[in-house]
Every structure is written in structure tokens, then in C-alpha cells.
């Protein structure tokens, strides 16, 4: 009877250790998947930020171009007025 009880206790101990190892493996897999998802989200956010920066830069360049054209036109008008249209 004593041997049977000790055998069952040993079997329970082995089962609990094995169970913990499986849980640890599953946790590691879940953590790896979570890290991968976080990395993908970070890459998506970075790509979106780059796109937004490119759009803002394009808008700024267009605005600067318009400002240069307006300044050139204003200068042309000022020269014309200063020379009485000659």
C-alpha cells in the first residue's frame, strides 16, 4: 500500500511539473505573438507618421512656391509702379 501511495504521489509530481512546462511553453508562445503584434503595430504607426510627414512637407513646399510666386508678382508690380509703367 505504501508503494502504491508513493507511486501515485510521484506520478502526481511528474504530472504537475510536466503541466507547468506546457504552461510555460504556451506563455512563451503567447508572449512571442504579442511582441510580434506590437512590432507590426509600431511599424504601421511609423509608416503612417512618415506618410503624414511627407504630406506635410509637400503642402509646405506648395505653400512656399505660392509665396515666391506672389512675392515675384508683387515685386514686378512695385517695379512697374516705381517706373511709371515704363
C-alpha positions as protocol buffer text, in pm:
chain_id: "A"
residue {
  index: 1
  type: UNK
  ca { x: 0 y: 0 z: 0 }
}
residue {
  index: 2
  type: UNK
  ca { x: 284 y: 234 z: 88 }
}
residue {
  index: 3
  type: UNK
  ca { x: 449 y: 172 z: -254 }
}
residue {
  index: 4
  type: UNK
  ca { x: 123 y: 244 z: -435 }
}
residue {
  index: 5
  type: UNK
  ca { x: 75 y: 568 z: -242 }
}
residue {
  index: 6
  type: UNK
  ca { x: 434 y: 679 z: -312 }
}
residue {
  index: 7
  type: UNK
  ca { x: 398 y: 583 z: -678 }
}
residue {
  index: 8
  type: UNK
  ca { x: 81 y: 790 z: -708 }
}
residue {
  index: 9
  type: UNK
  ca { x: 249 y: 1083 z: -531 }
}
residue {
  index: 10
  type: UNK
  ca { x: 548 y: 1058 z: -765 }
}
residue {
  index: 11
  type: UNK
  ca { x: 316 y: 1038 z: -1066 }
}
residue {
  index: 12
  type: UNK
  ca { x: 126 y: 1346 z: -945 }
}
residue {
  index: 13
  type: UNK
  ca { x: 456 y: 1532 z: -902 }
}
residue {
  index: 14
  type: UNK
  ca { x: 569 y: 1440 z: -1253 }
}
residue {
  index: 15
  type: UNK
  ca { x: 232 y: 1542 z: -1396 }
}
residue {
  index: 16
  type: UNK
  ca { x: 243 y: 1879 z: -1220 }
}
residue {
  index: 17
  type: UNK
  ca { x: 597 y: 1951 z: -1344 }
}
residue {
  index: 18
  type: UNK
  ca { x: 502 y: 1847 z: -1696 }
}
residue {
  index: 19
  type: UNK
  ca { x: 191 y: 2063 z: -1677 }
}
residue {
  index: 20
  type: UNK
  ca { x: 393 y: 2364 z: -1567 }
}
residue {
  index: 21
  type: UNK
  ca { x: 636 y: 2313 z: -1854 }
}
residue {
  index: 22
  type: UNK
  ca { x: 348 y: 2312 z: -2105 }
}
residue {
  index: 23
  type: UNK
  ca { x: 203 y: 2626 z: -1948 }
}
residue {
  index: 24
  type: UNK
  ca { x: 541 y: 2797 z: -1967 }
}
residue {
  index: 25
  type: UNK
  ca { x: 576 y: 2697 z: -2331 }
}
residue {
  index: 26
  type: UNK
  ca { x: 228 y: 2833 z: -2408 }
}
residue {
  index: 27
  type: UNK
  ca { x: 307 y: 3156 z: -2222 }
}
residue {
  index: 28
  type: UNK
  ca { x: 629 y: 3194 z: -2418 }
}
residue {
  index: 29
  type: UNK
  ca { x: 442 y: 3143 z: -2746 }
}
residue {
  index: 30
  type: UNK
  ca { x: 177 y: 3396 z: -2644 }
}
residue {
  index: 31
  type: UNK
  ca { x: 447 y: 3644 z: -2545 }
}
residue {
  index: 32
  type: UNK
  ca { x: 625 y: 3596 z: -2878 }
}
residue {
  index: 33
  type: UNK
  ca { x: 300 y: 3652 z: -3065 }
}
residue {
  index: 34
  type: UNK
  ca { x: 229 y: 3961 z: -2856 }
}
residue {
  index: 35
  type: UNK
  ca { x: 575 y: 4101 z: -2926 }
}
residue {
  index: 36
  type: UNK
  ca { x: 529 y: 4034 z: -3297 }
}
residue {
  index: 37
  type: UNK
  ca { x: 191 y: 4208 z: -3297 }
}
residue {
  index: 38
  type: UNK
  ca { x: 335 y: 4505 z: -3107 }
}
residue {
  index: 39
  type: UNK
  ca { x: 623 y: 4530 z: -3354 }
}
residue {
  index: 40
  type: UNK
  ca { x: 383 y: 4518 z: -3650 }
}
residue {
  index: 41
  type: UNK
  ca { x: 168 y: 4789 z: -3491 }
}
residue {
  index: 42
  type: UNK
  ca { x: 475 y: 5004 z: -3428 }
}
residue {
  index: 43
  type: UNK
  ca { x: 586 y: 4961 z: -3790 }
}
residue {
  index: 44
  type: UNK
  ca { x: 238 y: 5056 z: -3913 }
}
residue {
  index: 45
  type: UNK
  ca { x: 238 y: 5365 z: -3690 }
}
residue {
  index: 46
  type: UNK
  ca { x: 585 y: 5463 z: -3811 }
}
residue {
  index: 47
  type: UNK
  ca { x: 482 y: 5422 z: -4174 }
}
residue {
  index: 48
  type: UNK
  ca { x: 175 y: 5637 z: -4112 }
}
residue {
  index: 49
  type: UNK
  ca { x: 390 y: 5903 z: -3943 }
}
residue {
  index: 50
  type: UNK
  ca { x: 627 y: 5906 z: -4241 }
}
residue {
  index: 51
  type: UNK
  ca { x: 333 y: 5942 z: -4479 }
}
residue {
  index: 52
  type: UNK
  ca { x: 192 y: 6228 z: -4273 }
}
residue {
  index: 53
  type: UNK
  ca { x: 532 y: 6399 z: -4263 }
}
residue {
  index: 54
  type: UNK
  ca { x: 567 y: 6361 z: -4641 }
}
residue {
  index: 55
  type: UNK
  ca { x: 221 y: 6510 z: -4694 }
}
residue {
  index: 56
  type: UNK
  ca { x: 300 y: 6800 z: -4461 }
}
residue {
  index: 57
  type: UNK
  ca { x: 630 y: 6860 z: -4641 }
}
residue {
  index: 58
  type: UNK
  ca { x: 456 y: 6857 z: -4979 }
}
residue {
  index: 59
  type: UNK
  ca { x: 199 y: 7107 z: -4852 }
}
residue {
  index: 60
  type: UNK
  ca { x: 473 y: 7331 z: -4712 }
}
residue {
  index: 61
  type: UNK
  ca { x: 665 y: 7322 z: -5042 }
}
residue {
  index: 62
  type: UNK
  ca { x: 349 y: 7413 z: -5234 }
}
residue {
  index: 63
  type: UNK
  ca { x: 280 y: 7700 z: -4992 }
}
residue {
  index: 64
  type: UNK
  ca { x: 638 y: 7823 z: -5025 }
}
residue {
  index: 65
  type: UNK
  ca { x: 615 y: 7808 z: -5404 }
}
residue {
  index: 66
  type: UNK
  ca { x: 296 y: 8010 z: -5399 }
}
residue {
  index: 67
  type: UNK
  ca { x: 457 y: 8264 z: -5165 }
}
residue {
  index: 68
  type: UNK
  ca { x: 755 y: 8301 z: -5401 }
}
residue {
  index: 69
  type: UNK
  ca { x: 522 y: 8349 z: -5699 }
}
residue {
  index: 70
  type: UNK
  ca { x: 320 y: 8609 z: -5508 }
}
residue {
  index: 71
  type: UNK
  ca { x: 636 y: 8789 z: -5399 }
}
residue {
  index: 72
  type: UNK
  ca { x: 765 y: 8793 z: -5757 }
}
residue {
  index: 73
  type: UNK
  ca { x: 434 y: 8930 z: -5882 }
}
residue {
  index: 74
  type: UNK
  ca { x: 430 y: 9194 z: -5608 }
}
residue {
  index: 75
  type: UNK
  ca { x: 788 y: 9292 z: -5693 }
}
residue {
  index: 76
  type: UNK
  ca { x: 701 y: 9314 z: -6060 }
}
residue {
  index: 77
  type: UNK
  ca { x: 405 y: 9541 z: -5977 }
}
residue {
  index: 78
  type: UNK
  ca { x: 619 y: 9754 z: -5745 }
}
residue {
  index: 79
  type: UNK
  ca { x: 887 y: 9800 z: -6013 }
}
residue {
  index: 80
  type: UNK
  ca { x: 620 y: 9887 z: -6268 }
}
residue {
  index: 81
  type: UNK
  ca { x: 465 y: 10143 z: -6033 }
}
residue {
  index: 82
  type: UNK
  ca { x: 804 y: 10288 z: -5944 }
}
residue {
  index: 83
  type: UNK
  ca { x: 898 y: 10336 z: -6309 }
}
residue {
  index: 84
  type: UNK
  ca { x: 554 y: 10469 z: -6400 }
}
residue {
  index: 85
  type: UNK
  ca { x: 489 y: 10171 z: -6627 }
}
residue {
  index: 86
  type: UNK
  ca { x: 795 y: 10222 z: -6847 }
}
